[in-house]
């Protein structure tokens, strides 16, 4: 377990042990966040099972064939895969499981890895607005919207589409040289069990339908994991791994610790500080202030604690909630610690990428400095114009 995980755990333990967060508030926090932590476990295990079944490799094969030898179409196919994966299975799944597949696609097609990898990085963040399950910040916001009679998708559909369109336009211009020309593809890996691939695709489709319909996300993810796990157990027992290996325990404990630490801070003045930084109004200038505060905070301290810290100033206000989500989801593209997905993406690029053809800090920060303000600005403007 890394130092940052231990630091968060120690801080959360101190908050609880000293009574800084009262027991009643701690129990209420557990009630609110328990389903989120269950979902994190279930969706992570499910994503790993999809990888074991070969679903990601099969999707990559379809993308390469659909590109018909054109690099722009290959890039567009990668962007589509990254978007679908982020929307349906969360941004962290895209960073962890899709990044190696895309790097392998680059080698298979003789393409430069940089534009494809950077597209996955961008879309793992900016495409995470459409469904509650796409990002933990969305899961935190969705219950408050529901309590005030507003469906999450109804609020976030327009800004999600605007942010996605802005991202694709900016990326296509930034990487236009690397995604031009033609390629000849080498044969790709064949699935060990095509039936399992089809089962994984079918279960995923049913799960996404449940998410879109507004069903209990933790229950849907758990049911999908159990169904796909049973299929793997029946057809390919050799692929089964211990359940403990499927669960990202350090991340899970760290997220739970962040919930406790920030909740304790709210009891001791953080909410007042947040209102001074992010404002409280709903006019165009107020929303712009909130967007800037959210994006800067996300890049400074990570998007999850940034959302937790600023959430009291948007409670009960769907417009302000939407702006904050745009800021903390699409904004943290500049610093490597802006989101957990970015950190996971860096790790996968280092592990699976070609050392001579890897993105560096300069490329990541440069892309973020261009994309983040445009994506957050476009998303905020769309909310402001139609509120």
Short mmCIF file of C-alpha atoms in Angstrom, two decimals, residues 43-270:
data_model
loop_
_atom_site.label_atom_id
_atom_site.label_comp_id
_atom_site.label_asym_id
_atom_site.label_seq_id
_atom_site.Cartn_x
_atom_site.Cartn_y
_atom_site.Cartn_z
CA UNK A 43 -17.87 -2.79 -11.31
CA UNK A 44 -14.14 -3.34 -10.85
CA UNK A 45 -14.60 -7.09 -10.56
CA UNK A 46 -16.96 -7.04 -13.54
CA UNK A 47 -14.50 -5.13 -15.69
CA UNK A 48 -11.74 -7.59 -14.84
CA UNK A 49 -14.03 -10.47 -15.80
CA UNK A 50 -14.76 -8.77 -19.14
CA UNK A 51 -11.02 -8.59 -19.77
CA UNK A 52 -10.61 -12.26 -18.85
CA UNK A 53 -13.40 -13.17 -21.28
CA UNK A 54 -11.64 -11.25 -24.07
CA UNK A 55 -14.34 -8.61 -24.54
CA UNK A 56 -11.89 -5.70 -24.80
CA UNK A 57 -9.64 -7.54 -27.26
CA UNK A 58 -12.65 -8.48 -29.37
CA UNK A 59 -13.87 -4.88 -29.39
CA UNK A 60 -10.40 -3.73 -30.46
CA UNK A 61 -10.47 -6.23 -33.33
CA UNK A 62 -13.80 -4.86 -34.50
CA UNK A 63 -12.39 -1.32 -34.30
CA UNK A 64 -9.34 -2.19 -36.41
CA UNK A 65 -11.48 -3.86 -39.07
CA UNK A 66 -13.96 -0.98 -39.09
CA UNK A 67 -11.12 1.48 -39.74
CA UNK A 68 -10.46 -0.16 -43.15
CA UNK A 69 -6.81 0.88 -43.12
CA UNK A 70 -7.43 4.59 -42.44
CA UNK A 71 -5.72 6.03 -39.37
CA UNK A 72 -8.35 8.72 -38.82
CA UNK A 73 -11.04 6.06 -38.70
CA UNK A 74 -8.85 4.02 -36.35
CA UNK A 75 -8.57 7.04 -34.05
CA UNK A 76 -12.31 7.56 -34.26
CA UNK A 77 -12.88 3.90 -33.36
CA UNK A 78 -10.55 4.22 -30.35
CA UNK A 79 -12.43 7.35 -29.27
CA UNK A 80 -15.71 5.45 -29.56
CA UNK A 81 -14.38 2.54 -27.51
CA UNK A 82 -13.04 4.88 -24.83
CA UNK A 83 -16.33 6.76 -24.67
CA UNK A 84 -18.49 3.64 -24.42
CA UNK A 85 -16.20 2.04 -21.85
CA UNK A 86 -16.14 5.19 -19.71
CA UNK A 87 -19.89 5.74 -19.87
CA UNK A 88 -20.82 2.12 -19.15
CA UNK A 89 -18.02 0.83 -16.90
CA UNK A 90 -16.49 3.99 -15.38
CA UNK A 91 -13.46 6.10 -16.17
CA UNK A 92 -11.08 3.96 -14.09
CA UNK A 93 -11.97 0.89 -16.14
CA UNK A 94 -11.04 2.78 -19.30
CA UNK A 95 -7.70 3.82 -17.82
CA UNK A 96 -6.77 0.39 -16.49
CA UNK A 97 -8.17 -2.08 -19.01
CA UNK A 98 -8.55 -0.20 -22.28
CA UNK A 99 -5.17 1.56 -22.27
CA UNK A 100 -3.11 -1.65 -22.78
CA UNK A 101 -5.50 -2.79 -25.51
CA UNK A 102 -5.14 0.52 -27.37
CA UNK A 103 -1.35 0.42 -27.08
CA UNK A 104 -1.43 -3.08 -28.57
CA UNK A 105 -3.66 -1.76 -31.37
CA UNK A 106 -1.05 0.88 -32.15
CA UNK A 107 1.69 -1.75 -32.45
CA UNK A 108 -0.57 -4.01 -34.50
CA UNK A 109 -1.31 -1.27 -37.02
CA UNK A 110 2.11 0.36 -37.04
CA UNK A 111 0.55 3.58 -35.73
CA UNK A 112 2.07 6.18 -33.43
CA UNK A 113 0.87 5.39 -29.93
CA UNK A 114 0.80 9.01 -28.74
CA UNK A 115 -2.50 10.23 -30.27
CA UNK A 116 -4.33 7.00 -29.39
CA UNK A 117 -3.07 6.89 -25.80
CA UNK A 118 -3.74 10.60 -25.26
CA UNK A 119 -7.27 10.14 -26.59
CA UNK A 120 -7.91 7.42 -24.03
CA UNK A 121 -6.57 9.69 -21.27
CA UNK A 122 -8.78 12.61 -22.28
CA UNK A 123 -11.98 10.62 -22.77
CA UNK A 124 -11.57 8.62 -19.59
CA UNK A 125 -12.24 11.96 -17.88
CA UNK A 126 -14.37 14.05 -20.23
CA UNK A 127 -16.71 11.20 -21.27
CA UNK A 128 -17.59 10.45 -17.64
CA UNK A 129 -20.62 12.74 -17.37
CA UNK A 130 -23.52 10.91 -18.99
CA UNK A 131 -24.49 8.27 -16.40
CA UNK A 132 -24.14 8.17 -12.61
CA UNK A 133 -21.96 5.05 -12.90
CA UNK A 134 -19.45 6.76 -15.17
CA UNK A 135 -17.70 8.55 -12.27
CA UNK A 136 -17.80 8.40 -8.48
CA UNK A 137 -18.53 12.12 -8.39
CA UNK A 138 -21.72 11.44 -10.36
CA UNK A 139 -22.77 8.75 -7.88
CA UNK A 140 -22.34 11.25 -5.07
CA UNK A 141 -24.44 13.87 -6.86
CA UNK A 142 -27.24 11.66 -8.21
CA UNK A 143 -29.09 11.04 -4.88
CA UNK A 144 -29.35 14.76 -4.15
CA UNK A 145 -30.77 15.41 -7.60
CA UNK A 146 -33.27 12.58 -7.12
CA UNK A 147 -34.38 13.95 -3.74
CA UNK A 148 -35.30 17.20 -5.48
CA UNK A 149 -37.27 15.46 -8.23
CA UNK A 150 -34.63 15.59 -10.96
CA UNK A 151 -33.23 12.62 -12.88
CA UNK A 152 -29.48 12.67 -13.28
CA UNK A 153 -29.54 11.91 -17.02
CA UNK A 154 -32.07 14.68 -17.67
CA UNK A 155 -29.72 17.22 -16.12
CA UNK A 156 -26.42 15.96 -17.52
CA UNK A 157 -27.28 14.72 -21.03
CA UNK A 158 -26.74 18.06 -22.79
CA UNK A 159 -23.48 19.08 -21.08
CA UNK A 160 -22.18 15.53 -21.47
CA UNK A 161 -22.74 15.65 -25.24
CA UNK A 162 -21.29 19.17 -25.52
CA UNK A 163 -18.17 18.26 -23.52
CA UNK A 164 -17.71 15.08 -25.57
CA UNK A 165 -18.07 16.93 -28.88
CA UNK A 166 -15.62 19.60 -27.74
CA UNK A 167 -13.13 16.94 -26.67
CA UNK A 168 -13.28 15.11 -29.99
CA UNK A 169 -12.90 18.33 -31.98
CA UNK A 170 -9.92 19.52 -29.93
CA UNK A 171 -8.20 16.12 -30.00
CA UNK A 172 -8.68 15.76 -33.76
CA UNK A 173 -6.94 19.11 -34.24
CA UNK A 174 -4.16 18.55 -31.71
CA UNK A 175 -3.26 15.13 -33.12
CA UNK A 176 -4.17 15.65 -36.77
CA UNK A 177 -0.71 14.67 -38.03
CA UNK A 178 -0.57 11.45 -36.04
CA UNK A 179 -4.00 10.26 -37.18
CA UNK A 180 -3.57 10.83 -40.92
CA UNK A 181 -2.58 8.33 -43.59
CA UNK A 182 -3.17 4.62 -43.93
CA UNK A 183 -2.03 1.46 -42.18
CA UNK A 184 -1.72 -2.27 -42.78
CA UNK A 185 -2.85 -4.33 -39.82
CA UNK A 186 -1.15 -7.44 -38.46
CA UNK A 187 -3.41 -10.28 -37.25
CA UNK A 188 -4.84 -9.70 -33.80
CA UNK A 189 -5.42 -12.14 -30.92
CA UNK A 190 -8.28 -14.58 -31.27
CA UNK A 191 -10.61 -15.09 -28.31
CA UNK A 192 -10.11 -18.35 -26.41
CA UNK A 193 -13.86 -18.72 -26.04
CA UNK A 194 -16.05 -16.74 -28.49
CA UNK A 195 -19.16 -17.78 -26.58
CA UNK A 196 -17.83 -16.11 -23.44
CA UNK A 197 -17.18 -12.94 -25.42
CA UNK A 198 -20.80 -12.91 -26.58
CA UNK A 199 -22.03 -13.58 -23.04
CA UNK A 200 -19.93 -10.70 -21.70
CA UNK A 201 -21.28 -8.39 -24.41
CA UNK A 202 -24.87 -9.41 -23.65
CA UNK A 203 -24.52 -8.99 -19.88
CA UNK A 204 -22.89 -5.60 -20.38
CA UNK A 205 -25.75 -4.48 -22.61
CA UNK A 206 -28.31 -5.51 -19.98
CA UNK A 207 -26.34 -3.76 -17.24
CA UNK A 208 -26.12 -0.51 -19.20
CA UNK A 209 -29.87 -0.68 -19.88
CA UNK A 210 -30.41 -1.00 -16.13
CA UNK A 211 -28.16 1.98 -15.43
CA UNK A 212 -29.94 4.13 -18.04
CA UNK A 213 -33.34 3.12 -16.64
CA UNK A 214 -32.28 4.37 -13.23
CA UNK A 215 -32.22 1.01 -11.46
CA UNK A 216 -30.17 0.58 -8.28
CA UNK A 217 -26.63 0.82 -9.66
CA UNK A 218 -25.01 -1.26 -6.89
CA UNK A 219 -27.58 -4.03 -7.33
CA UNK A 220 -27.27 -4.01 -11.13
CA UNK A 221 -23.47 -4.12 -11.02
CA UNK A 222 -23.48 -6.90 -8.43
CA UNK A 223 -25.98 -8.97 -10.40
CA UNK A 224 -23.98 -8.51 -13.60
CA UNK A 225 -20.77 -9.55 -11.86
CA UNK A 226 -22.36 -12.67 -10.42
CA UNK A 227 -23.89 -13.61 -13.78
CA UNK A 228 -20.68 -13.18 -15.76
CA UNK A 229 -18.63 -14.80 -13.00
CA UNK A 230 -20.91 -17.85 -13.14
CA UNK A 231 -20.50 -18.06 -16.92
CA UNK A 232 -16.72 -17.94 -16.60
CA UNK A 233 -16.82 -20.58 -13.85
CA UNK A 234 -18.90 -22.92 -16.00
CA UNK A 235 -17.11 -22.49 -19.31
CA UNK A 236 -13.49 -21.65 -18.43
CA UNK A 237 -12.77 -22.56 -14.82
CA UNK A 238 -9.05 -22.06 -15.47
CA UNK A 239 -9.67 -18.32 -15.98
CA UNK A 240 -11.19 -17.86 -12.54
CA UNK A 241 -9.05 -15.84 -10.13
CA UNK A 242 -9.59 -15.33 -6.39
CA UNK A 243 -12.26 -12.75 -5.66
CA UNK A 244 -9.80 -10.85 -3.46
CA UNK A 245 -7.59 -10.28 -6.50
CA UNK A 246 -10.45 -8.61 -8.36
CA UNK A 247 -11.06 -5.97 -5.71
CA UNK A 248 -8.89 -2.82 -5.62
CA UNK A 249 -8.56 -2.77 -1.85
CA UNK A 250 -6.14 0.19 -1.59
CA UNK A 251 -8.37 2.36 -3.79
CA UNK A 252 -11.51 1.27 -1.93
CA UNK A 253 -10.05 2.04 1.49
CA UNK A 254 -8.66 5.35 0.26
CA UNK A 255 -12.02 6.45 -1.16
CA UNK A 256 -13.77 5.51 2.10
CA UNK A 257 -11.12 7.43 4.02
CA UNK A 258 -11.61 10.52 1.87
CA UNK A 259 -15.35 10.41 2.59
CA UNK A 260 -14.62 10.42 6.33
CA UNK A 261 -11.93 13.12 6.24
CA UNK A 262 -13.93 15.57 4.13
CA UNK A 263 -17.13 14.94 6.11
CA UNK A 264 -15.23 15.75 9.29
CA UNK A 265 -13.82 18.90 7.73
CA UNK A 266 -17.33 20.02 6.77
CA UNK A 267 -18.28 19.85 10.46
CA UNK A 268 -15.50 22.34 11.20
CA UNK A 269 -15.81 25.12 8.66
CA UNK A 270 -15.01 23.62 5.26
#
